[in-house]
XYZ file of C-alpha atoms in Angstrom:
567
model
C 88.399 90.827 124.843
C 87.342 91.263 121.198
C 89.922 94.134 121.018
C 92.569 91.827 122.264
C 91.429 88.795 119.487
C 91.994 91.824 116.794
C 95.071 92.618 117.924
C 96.190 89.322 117.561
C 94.843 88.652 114.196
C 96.670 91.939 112.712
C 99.676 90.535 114.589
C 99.042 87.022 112.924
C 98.501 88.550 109.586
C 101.705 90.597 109.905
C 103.476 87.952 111.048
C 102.046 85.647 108.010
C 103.704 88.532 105.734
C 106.730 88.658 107.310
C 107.269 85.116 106.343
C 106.103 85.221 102.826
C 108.882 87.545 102.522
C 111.313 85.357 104.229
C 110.363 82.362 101.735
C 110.309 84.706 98.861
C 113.707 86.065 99.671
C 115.604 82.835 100.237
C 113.987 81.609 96.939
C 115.108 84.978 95.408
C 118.829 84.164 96.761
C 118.390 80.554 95.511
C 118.037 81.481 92.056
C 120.919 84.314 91.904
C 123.302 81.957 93.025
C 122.221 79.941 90.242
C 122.697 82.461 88.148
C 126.570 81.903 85.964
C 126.143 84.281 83.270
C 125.133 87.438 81.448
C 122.698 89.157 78.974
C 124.691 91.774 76.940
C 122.209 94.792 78.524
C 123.021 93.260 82.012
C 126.853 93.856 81.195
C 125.985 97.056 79.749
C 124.629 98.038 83.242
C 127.807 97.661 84.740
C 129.694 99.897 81.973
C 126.947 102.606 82.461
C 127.170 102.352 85.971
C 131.052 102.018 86.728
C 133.014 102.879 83.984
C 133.918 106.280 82.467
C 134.095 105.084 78.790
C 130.008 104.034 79.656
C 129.337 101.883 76.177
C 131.760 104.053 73.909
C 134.955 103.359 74.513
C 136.851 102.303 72.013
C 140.569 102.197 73.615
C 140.861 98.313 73.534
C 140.651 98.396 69.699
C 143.364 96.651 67.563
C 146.006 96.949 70.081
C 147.724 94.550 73.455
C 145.658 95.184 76.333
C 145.876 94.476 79.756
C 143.374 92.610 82.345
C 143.323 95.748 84.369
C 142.898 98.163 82.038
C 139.875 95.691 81.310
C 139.226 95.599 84.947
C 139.047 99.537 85.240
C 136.864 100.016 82.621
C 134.525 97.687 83.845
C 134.626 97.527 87.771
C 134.691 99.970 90.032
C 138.091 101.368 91.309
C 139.662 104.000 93.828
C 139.208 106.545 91.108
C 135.390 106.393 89.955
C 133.908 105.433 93.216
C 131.406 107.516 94.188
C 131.619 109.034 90.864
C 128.246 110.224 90.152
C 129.336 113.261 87.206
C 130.591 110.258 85.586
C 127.685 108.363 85.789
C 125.332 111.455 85.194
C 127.058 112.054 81.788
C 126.941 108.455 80.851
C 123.427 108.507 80.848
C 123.154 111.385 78.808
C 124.850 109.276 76.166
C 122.545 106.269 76.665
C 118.941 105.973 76.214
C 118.108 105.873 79.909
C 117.506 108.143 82.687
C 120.125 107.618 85.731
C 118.156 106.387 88.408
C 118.601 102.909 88.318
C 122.445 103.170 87.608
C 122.946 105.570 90.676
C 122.050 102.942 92.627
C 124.468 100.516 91.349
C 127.191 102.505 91.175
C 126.376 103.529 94.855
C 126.250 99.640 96.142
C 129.693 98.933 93.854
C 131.014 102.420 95.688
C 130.105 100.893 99.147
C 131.509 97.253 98.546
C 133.814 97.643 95.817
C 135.075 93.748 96.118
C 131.700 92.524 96.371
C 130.744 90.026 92.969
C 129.281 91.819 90.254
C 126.380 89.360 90.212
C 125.552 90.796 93.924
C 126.081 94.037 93.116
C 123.180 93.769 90.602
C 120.746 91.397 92.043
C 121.273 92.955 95.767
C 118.943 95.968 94.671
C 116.523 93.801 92.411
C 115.781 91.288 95.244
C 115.215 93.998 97.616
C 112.537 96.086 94.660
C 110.758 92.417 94.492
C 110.007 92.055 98.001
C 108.770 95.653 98.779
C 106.560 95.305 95.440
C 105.056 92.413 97.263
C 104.495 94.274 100.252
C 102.526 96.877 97.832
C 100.693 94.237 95.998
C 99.619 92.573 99.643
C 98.819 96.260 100.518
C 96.382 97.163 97.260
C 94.834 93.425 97.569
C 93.964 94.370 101.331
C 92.804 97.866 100.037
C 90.631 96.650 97.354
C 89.054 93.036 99.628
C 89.676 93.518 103.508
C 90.741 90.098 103.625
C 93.608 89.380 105.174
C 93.797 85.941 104.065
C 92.979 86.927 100.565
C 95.530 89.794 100.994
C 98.526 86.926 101.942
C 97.277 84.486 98.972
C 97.628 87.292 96.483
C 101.019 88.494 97.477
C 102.111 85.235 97.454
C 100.879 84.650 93.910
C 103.107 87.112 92.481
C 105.936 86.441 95.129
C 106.450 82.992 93.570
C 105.677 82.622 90.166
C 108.285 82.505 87.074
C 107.827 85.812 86.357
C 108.454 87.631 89.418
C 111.912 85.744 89.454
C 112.798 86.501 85.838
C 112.289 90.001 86.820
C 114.578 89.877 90.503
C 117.308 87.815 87.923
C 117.847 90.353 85.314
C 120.306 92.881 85.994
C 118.655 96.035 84.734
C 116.128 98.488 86.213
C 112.619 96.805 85.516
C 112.319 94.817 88.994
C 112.938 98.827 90.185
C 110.176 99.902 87.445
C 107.944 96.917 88.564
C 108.050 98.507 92.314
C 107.102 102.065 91.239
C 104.583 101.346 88.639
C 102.793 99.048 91.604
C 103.193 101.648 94.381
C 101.547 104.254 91.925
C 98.816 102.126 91.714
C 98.624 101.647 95.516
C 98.798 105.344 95.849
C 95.995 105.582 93.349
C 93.709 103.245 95.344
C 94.452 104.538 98.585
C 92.998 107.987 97.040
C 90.217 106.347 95.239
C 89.030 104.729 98.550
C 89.016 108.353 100.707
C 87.094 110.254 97.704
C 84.910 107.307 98.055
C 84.333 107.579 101.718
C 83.693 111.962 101.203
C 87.391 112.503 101.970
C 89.959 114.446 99.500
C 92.839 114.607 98.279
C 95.411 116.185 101.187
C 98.496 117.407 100.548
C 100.410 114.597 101.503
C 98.750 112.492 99.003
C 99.378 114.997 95.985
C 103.405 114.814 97.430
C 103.115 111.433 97.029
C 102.067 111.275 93.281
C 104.403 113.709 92.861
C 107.637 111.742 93.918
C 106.212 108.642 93.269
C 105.755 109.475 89.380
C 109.339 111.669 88.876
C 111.095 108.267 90.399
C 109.605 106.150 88.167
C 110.493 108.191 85.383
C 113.414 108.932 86.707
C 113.722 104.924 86.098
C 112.560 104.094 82.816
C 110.560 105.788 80.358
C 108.375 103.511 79.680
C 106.924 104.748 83.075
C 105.228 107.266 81.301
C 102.997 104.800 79.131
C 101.666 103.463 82.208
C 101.207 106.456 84.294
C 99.194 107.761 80.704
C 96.859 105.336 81.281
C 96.509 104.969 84.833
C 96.412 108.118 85.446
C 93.921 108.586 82.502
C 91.507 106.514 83.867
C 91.624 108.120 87.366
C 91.594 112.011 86.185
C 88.227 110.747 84.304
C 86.664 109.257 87.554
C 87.081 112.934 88.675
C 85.525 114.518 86.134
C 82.881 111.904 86.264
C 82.669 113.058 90.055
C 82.979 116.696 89.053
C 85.616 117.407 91.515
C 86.924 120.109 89.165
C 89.698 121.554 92.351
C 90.987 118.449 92.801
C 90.901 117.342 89.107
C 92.796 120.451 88.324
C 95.308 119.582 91.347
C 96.016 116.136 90.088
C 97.118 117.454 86.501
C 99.051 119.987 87.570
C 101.019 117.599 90.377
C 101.416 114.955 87.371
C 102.554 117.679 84.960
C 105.050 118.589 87.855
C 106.076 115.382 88.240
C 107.187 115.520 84.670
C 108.462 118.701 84.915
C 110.871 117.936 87.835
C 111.853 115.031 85.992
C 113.116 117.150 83.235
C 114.855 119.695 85.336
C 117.003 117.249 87.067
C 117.608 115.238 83.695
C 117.038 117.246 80.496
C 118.327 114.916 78.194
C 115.245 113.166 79.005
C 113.417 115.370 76.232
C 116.383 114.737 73.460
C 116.332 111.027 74.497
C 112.076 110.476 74.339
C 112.239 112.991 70.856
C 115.612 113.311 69.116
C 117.972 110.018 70.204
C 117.949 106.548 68.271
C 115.277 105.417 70.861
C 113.320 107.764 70.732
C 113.351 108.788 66.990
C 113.167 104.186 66.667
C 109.672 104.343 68.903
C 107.970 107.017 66.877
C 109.221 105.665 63.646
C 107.342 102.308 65.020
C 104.566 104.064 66.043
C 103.488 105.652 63.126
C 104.564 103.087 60.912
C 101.590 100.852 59.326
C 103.036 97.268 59.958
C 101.334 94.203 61.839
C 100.438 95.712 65.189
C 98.517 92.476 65.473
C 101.556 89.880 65.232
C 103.692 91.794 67.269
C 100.473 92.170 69.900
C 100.287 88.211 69.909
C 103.688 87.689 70.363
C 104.551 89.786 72.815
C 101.341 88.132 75.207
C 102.682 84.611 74.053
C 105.679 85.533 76.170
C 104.500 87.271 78.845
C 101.795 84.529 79.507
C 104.532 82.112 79.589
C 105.981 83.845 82.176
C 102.900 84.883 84.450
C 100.724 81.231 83.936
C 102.031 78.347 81.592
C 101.000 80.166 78.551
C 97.968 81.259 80.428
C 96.612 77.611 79.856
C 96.030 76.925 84.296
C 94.579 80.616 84.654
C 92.253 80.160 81.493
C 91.040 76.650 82.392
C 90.527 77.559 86.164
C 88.517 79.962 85.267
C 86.486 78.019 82.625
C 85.611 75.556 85.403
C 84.759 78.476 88.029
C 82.509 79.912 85.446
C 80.733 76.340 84.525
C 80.133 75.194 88.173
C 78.286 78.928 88.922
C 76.591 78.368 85.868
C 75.489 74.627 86.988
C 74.616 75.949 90.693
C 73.130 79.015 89.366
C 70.304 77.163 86.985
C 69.989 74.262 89.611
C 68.571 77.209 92.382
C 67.044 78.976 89.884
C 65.013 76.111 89.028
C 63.894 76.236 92.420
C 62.850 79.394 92.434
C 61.793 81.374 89.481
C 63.194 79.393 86.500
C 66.207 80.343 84.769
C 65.079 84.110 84.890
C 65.550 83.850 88.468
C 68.554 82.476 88.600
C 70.453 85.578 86.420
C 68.466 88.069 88.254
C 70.063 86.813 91.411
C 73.232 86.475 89.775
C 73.109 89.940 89.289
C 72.128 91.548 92.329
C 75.202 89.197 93.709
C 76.974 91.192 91.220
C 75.967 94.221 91.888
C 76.597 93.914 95.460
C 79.529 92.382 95.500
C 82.066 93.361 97.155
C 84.350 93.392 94.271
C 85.056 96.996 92.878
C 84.466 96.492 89.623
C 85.700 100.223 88.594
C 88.541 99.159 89.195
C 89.241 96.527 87.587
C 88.191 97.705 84.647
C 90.622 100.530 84.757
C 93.508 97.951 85.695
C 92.260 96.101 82.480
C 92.423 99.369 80.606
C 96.115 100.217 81.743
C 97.022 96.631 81.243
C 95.611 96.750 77.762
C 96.818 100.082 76.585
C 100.546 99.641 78.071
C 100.846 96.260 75.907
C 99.155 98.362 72.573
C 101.595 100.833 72.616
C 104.430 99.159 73.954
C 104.284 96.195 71.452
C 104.242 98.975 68.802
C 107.143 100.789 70.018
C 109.780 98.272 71.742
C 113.138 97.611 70.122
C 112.531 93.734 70.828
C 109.622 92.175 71.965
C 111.188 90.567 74.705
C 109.680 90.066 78.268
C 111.449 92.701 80.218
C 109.353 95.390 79.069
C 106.251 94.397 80.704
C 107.279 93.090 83.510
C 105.846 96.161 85.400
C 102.691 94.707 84.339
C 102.753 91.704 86.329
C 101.806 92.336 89.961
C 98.328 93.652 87.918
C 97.865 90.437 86.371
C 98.684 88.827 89.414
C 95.965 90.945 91.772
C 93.685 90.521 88.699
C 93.549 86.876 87.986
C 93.486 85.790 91.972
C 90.369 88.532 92.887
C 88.837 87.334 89.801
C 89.269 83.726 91.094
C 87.977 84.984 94.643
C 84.939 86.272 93.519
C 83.818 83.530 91.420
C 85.018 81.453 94.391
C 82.616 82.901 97.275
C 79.710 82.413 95.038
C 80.498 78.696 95.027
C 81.259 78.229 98.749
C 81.710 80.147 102.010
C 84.414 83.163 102.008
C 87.228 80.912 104.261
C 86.670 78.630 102.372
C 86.694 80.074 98.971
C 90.339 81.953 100.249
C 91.382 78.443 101.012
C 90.568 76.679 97.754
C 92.108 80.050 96.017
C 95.626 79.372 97.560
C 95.346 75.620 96.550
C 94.626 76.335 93.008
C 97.149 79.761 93.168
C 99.956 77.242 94.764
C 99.388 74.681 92.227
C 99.405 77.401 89.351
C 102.774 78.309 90.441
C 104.099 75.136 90.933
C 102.946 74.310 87.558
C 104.691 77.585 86.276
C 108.099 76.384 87.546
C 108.112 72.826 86.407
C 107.279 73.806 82.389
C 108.546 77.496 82.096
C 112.200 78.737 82.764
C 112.973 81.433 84.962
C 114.676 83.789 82.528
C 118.466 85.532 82.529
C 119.696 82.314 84.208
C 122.372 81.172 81.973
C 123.400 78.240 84.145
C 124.559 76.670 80.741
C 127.082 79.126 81.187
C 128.682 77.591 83.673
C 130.371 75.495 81.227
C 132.292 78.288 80.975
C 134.162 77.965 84.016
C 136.823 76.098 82.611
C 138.184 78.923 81.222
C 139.585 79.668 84.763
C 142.346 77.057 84.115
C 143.937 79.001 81.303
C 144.123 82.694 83.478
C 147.594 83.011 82.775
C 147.275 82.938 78.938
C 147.029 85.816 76.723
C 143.768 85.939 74.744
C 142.761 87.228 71.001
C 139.402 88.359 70.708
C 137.735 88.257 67.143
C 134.428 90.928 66.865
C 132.293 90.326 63.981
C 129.795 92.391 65.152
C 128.887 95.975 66.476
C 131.483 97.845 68.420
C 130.874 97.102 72.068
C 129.334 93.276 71.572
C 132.504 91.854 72.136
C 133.040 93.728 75.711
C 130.366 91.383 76.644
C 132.873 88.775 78.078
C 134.593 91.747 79.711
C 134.252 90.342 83.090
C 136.387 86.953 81.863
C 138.976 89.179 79.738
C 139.877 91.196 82.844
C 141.398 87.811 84.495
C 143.818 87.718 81.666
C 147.128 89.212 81.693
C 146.905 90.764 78.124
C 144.072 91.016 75.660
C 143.932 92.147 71.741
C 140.321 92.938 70.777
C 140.023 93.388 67.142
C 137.914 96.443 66.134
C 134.213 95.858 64.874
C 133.690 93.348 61.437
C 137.039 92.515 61.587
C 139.803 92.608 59.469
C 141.390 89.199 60.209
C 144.889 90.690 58.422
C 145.223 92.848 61.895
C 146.235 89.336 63.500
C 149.993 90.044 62.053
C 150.104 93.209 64.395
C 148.880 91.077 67.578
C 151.586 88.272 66.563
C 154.079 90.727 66.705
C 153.036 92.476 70.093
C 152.677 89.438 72.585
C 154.902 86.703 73.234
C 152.356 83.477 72.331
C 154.708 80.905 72.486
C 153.149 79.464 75.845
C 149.741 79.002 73.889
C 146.705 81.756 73.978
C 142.921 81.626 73.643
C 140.880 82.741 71.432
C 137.377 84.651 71.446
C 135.115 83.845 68.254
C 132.620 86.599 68.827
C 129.713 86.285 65.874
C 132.510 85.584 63.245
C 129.667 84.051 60.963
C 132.128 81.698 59.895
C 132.514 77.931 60.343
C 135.518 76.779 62.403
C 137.417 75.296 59.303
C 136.842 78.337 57.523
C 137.624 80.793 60.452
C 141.553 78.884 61.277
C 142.155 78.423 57.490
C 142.005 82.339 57.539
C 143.672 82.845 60.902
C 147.134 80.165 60.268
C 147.436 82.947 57.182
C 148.673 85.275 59.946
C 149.480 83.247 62.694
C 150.566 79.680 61.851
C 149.351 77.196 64.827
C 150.454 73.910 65.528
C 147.094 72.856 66.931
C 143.480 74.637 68.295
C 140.833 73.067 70.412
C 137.665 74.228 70.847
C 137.349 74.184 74.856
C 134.038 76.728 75.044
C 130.839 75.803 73.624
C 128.014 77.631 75.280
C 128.286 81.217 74.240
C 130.671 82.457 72.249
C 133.202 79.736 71.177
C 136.683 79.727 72.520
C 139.627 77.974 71.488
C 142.918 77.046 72.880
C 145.292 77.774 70.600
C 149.179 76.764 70.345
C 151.471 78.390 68.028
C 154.235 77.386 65.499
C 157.602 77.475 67.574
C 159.670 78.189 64.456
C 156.920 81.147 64.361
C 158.214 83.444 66.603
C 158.994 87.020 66.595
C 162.597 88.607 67.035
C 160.305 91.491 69.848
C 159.481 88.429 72.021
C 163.011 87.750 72.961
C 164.511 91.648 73.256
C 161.140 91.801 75.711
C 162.362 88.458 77.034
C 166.010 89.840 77.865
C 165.516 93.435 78.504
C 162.490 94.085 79.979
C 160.846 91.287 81.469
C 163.575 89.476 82.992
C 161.890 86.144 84.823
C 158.051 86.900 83.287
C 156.404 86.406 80.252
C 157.230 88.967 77.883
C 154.308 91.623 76.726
């Protein structure tokens, strides 16, 4: 009988998971179908990933395009599917090991009509809801609460964060995963040294694949496996457990190792690249760690809590009402003196593992020291494989101030009320990130498919291939080359018939509007232009001067593009 009521509460508990991940999911699939636009490094995942010009191609420069030649370079054809040389190499001239963008280029070879959107969040949504499988496993290693185990994965399954991180296109929701299952790895081996067991082979395999994947991933990996794995190769040496302390080196030094023979340039990228040489220039550099430090927590607070306000007060109450129950017993019995030796021994035996803890405070810490220092922005995407640790943190913390206020059920029931609300909070005042739903102003731009566009870059090279995936729907497209030369306008004049109107692209012109058309009509006379983009970069529908019209648009006319509009 009692063996049948267990089964049926692990059935219940599984089957209390298995809808968390349900929820989570359609909420996930909610919020990618809001999605209508792009950061520049999500379209840069795509290039990486699909095309064989990766960022550097410079074809489109200065010269009549067309929307498939945009479409090639950017999507995935018959030709580079399955293309993973291609890809390979691209990363070698990028900053990031190829991991993440096999993976996309494997789900664009597989469903090569499928939206680009999909293609990226597909992999993303499905990282998110295995790393809250992990996080439900570690909270169910660390408390055998079931309950407790459900509250916490649900914690990080809805808050603002953990959808900011499933929304952007880029490989952090897949860092997120294996920084989290490194940890779960971790504890599982923590808790059979703890219980006289050791460290089998199977577990040492583990670490090892589990850390070359992750850096395999990212690099900033390896800050957080520093740290975590820091704070574990001291508890052996603490232990003296000098076999399997030598063990666990070596398999993390393999780890790195095999990294490095299936992707060398991950030593030229970490040393010698722009990255890398960028982070140690930081690094060593003598400016305000501090600011940077506060800033970077400012944003990732607003992302996690509210700006950590709910979290912090919550807390602050727990604490107070302990305090307030604590001094009224202890007046009973023993004084105030009583009361904090019994809030120790509750302490003490607790069962919150406090070593623990501390070391997730540690790697939590040291991962925002160093990466604060060494980040090219301080943006939130680099710590988002923080979060599931803030999220275990913050809701065992709230647990075990909880139970010494009221009964365990009940203290796991209050804890989902005030988790719920926290989240709930999180999404009314904070933004999940990446969105871009202004973008969707944008769509109007589909009426005017048939027009030939102009695109003006007054920035770096490859900013202005950021609206690549709206060029391609174009027939023909001149992109002028970086900080442009505005005079190259009398070349595109003469190469494309525009006397059915065109649009044009003001890409960071840092000009006013006035100022940017009083420059253009020099080379292209216009009878009119209306801004009809806002949100972005500006475009403009633009209508040209019929006595302006070149002698090439009507021997293309005649000869050789009878009944179409002439190139």
């Amino acid at each position: 009988m009692l063996s049948l009521q267990k089964s049926k509460l692990v059935c219940s508990n599984y089957i209390g998971l298995v809808l968390l991940i349900a929820l989570q999911l359609l909420l996930c699939l909610y919020f990618g179908t809001v999605k209508s636009g792009f950061h520049e490094d999500e379209i840069a995942t795509f290039r990486l990933s699909n095309s064989p010009d990766g960022l550097w191609g410079t074809w489109g420069d200065n010269q009549w395009c067309s929307g498939d030649d945009y479409k090639n370079s950017f999507l995935i054809n018959q030709d580079t599917r399955f293309a993973y040389t291609m890809v390979y190499y691209n990363q070698e001239n990028d900053v990031h090991p190829p991991f993440y963008y096999f993976i996309i280029h494997t789900i664009s070879s597989i469903f090569p009509t499928l939206s680009m959107k999909w293609v990226g969040l597909i992999p993303n949504i499905l990282f998110s809801l295995l790393t809250t499988v992990v996080v439900w496993a570690v909270s169910m290693k660390l408390i055998p609460s079931r309950a407790l185990a459900l509250v916490t994965a649900g914690f990080y399954a809805f808050s603002v964060g953990t959808f900011s991180t499933v929304i952007f296109i880029r490989m952090y929701a897949m860092l997120t995963f294996f920084c989290t299952l490194l940890v779960l790895i971790h504890v599982h081996l923590a808790c059979r040294l703890a219980s006289g067991g050791t460290i089998s082979p199977k577990g040492y395999g583990l670490l090892l694949v589990c850390t070359a994947m992750g850096i395999l991933t990212q690099y900033y990996f390896l800050v957080f496996c520093f740290f975590l794995c820091g704070f574990f190769a001291l508890g052996l040496l603490a232990a003296k457990k000098w076999k399997m302390l030598m063990l666990y080196v070596c398999t993390e030094f393999g780890a790195i190792a095999l990294s490095i023979m299936l992707f060398p340039s991950l030593i030229y990228h970490c040393f010698d690249g722009y990255r890398g040489q960028e982070a140690w220039a930081k690094l060593e550099s003598s400016g305000d760690a501090a600011d940077a430090l506060k800033n970077v927590v400012s944003i990732v607070g607003k992302q996690v809590c509210n700006g950590w306000n709910t979290i912090g007060i919550l807390l602050l109450g727990l604490v107070l009402l302990l305090l307030v129950k604590g001094l009224r017993q202890g007046a009973s019995s023993g004084g105030r003196k009583g009361f904090f030796v019994s809030a120790c021994r509750k302490i003490r035996n607790s069962p919150f593992p406090s070593l623990f803890y501390l070391a997730v405070i540690g790697v939590i810490a040291g991962y925002f020291l160093i990466i604060s220092r060494i980040a090219p922005f301080q943006a939130d995407r680099y710590y988002m494989c923080l979060y599931p640790l803030i999220y275990i943190l913050a809701a065992h913390t709230l647990f075990f101030l909880l139970q010494h206020l009221c009964r365990r059920k009940l203290a796991v029931g209050v804890l989902s009320v005030l988790l719920l609300l926290t989240c709930m909070e999180g999404h009314l005042h904070q933004n999940v990130n990446y969105l871009y739903s202004n973008y969707k102003q944008r769509a109007c731009l589909q009426e005017y498919t048939d027009l030939p566009v102009i695109v003006l870059n007054g920035t770096y090279s490859w900013y202005a291939d950021y609206w690549m995936y709206e060029y391609m729907n174009h027939p023909y497209i001149f992109k002028t080359s970086q900080y442009c030369d505005l005079s190259v306008l009398s070349q595109a004049a003469q190469g494309c018939d525009l006397s059915h109107g065109f649009l044009v692209y003001s890409c960071r012109m840092d000009k006013s509007q006035e100022e940017l058309f009083t420059q253009f009509e020099q080379y292209i006379p216009l009878d009119s232009f209306e801004q009809i983009v806002w949100e972005g970069d500006p475009a403009y529908l633009c209508q040209i001067e019929q006595s302006y019209v070149s002698p090439i648009h009507w021997v293309n006319r005649a000869f050789f593009y009878p009944g179409r509009q002439p190139l």
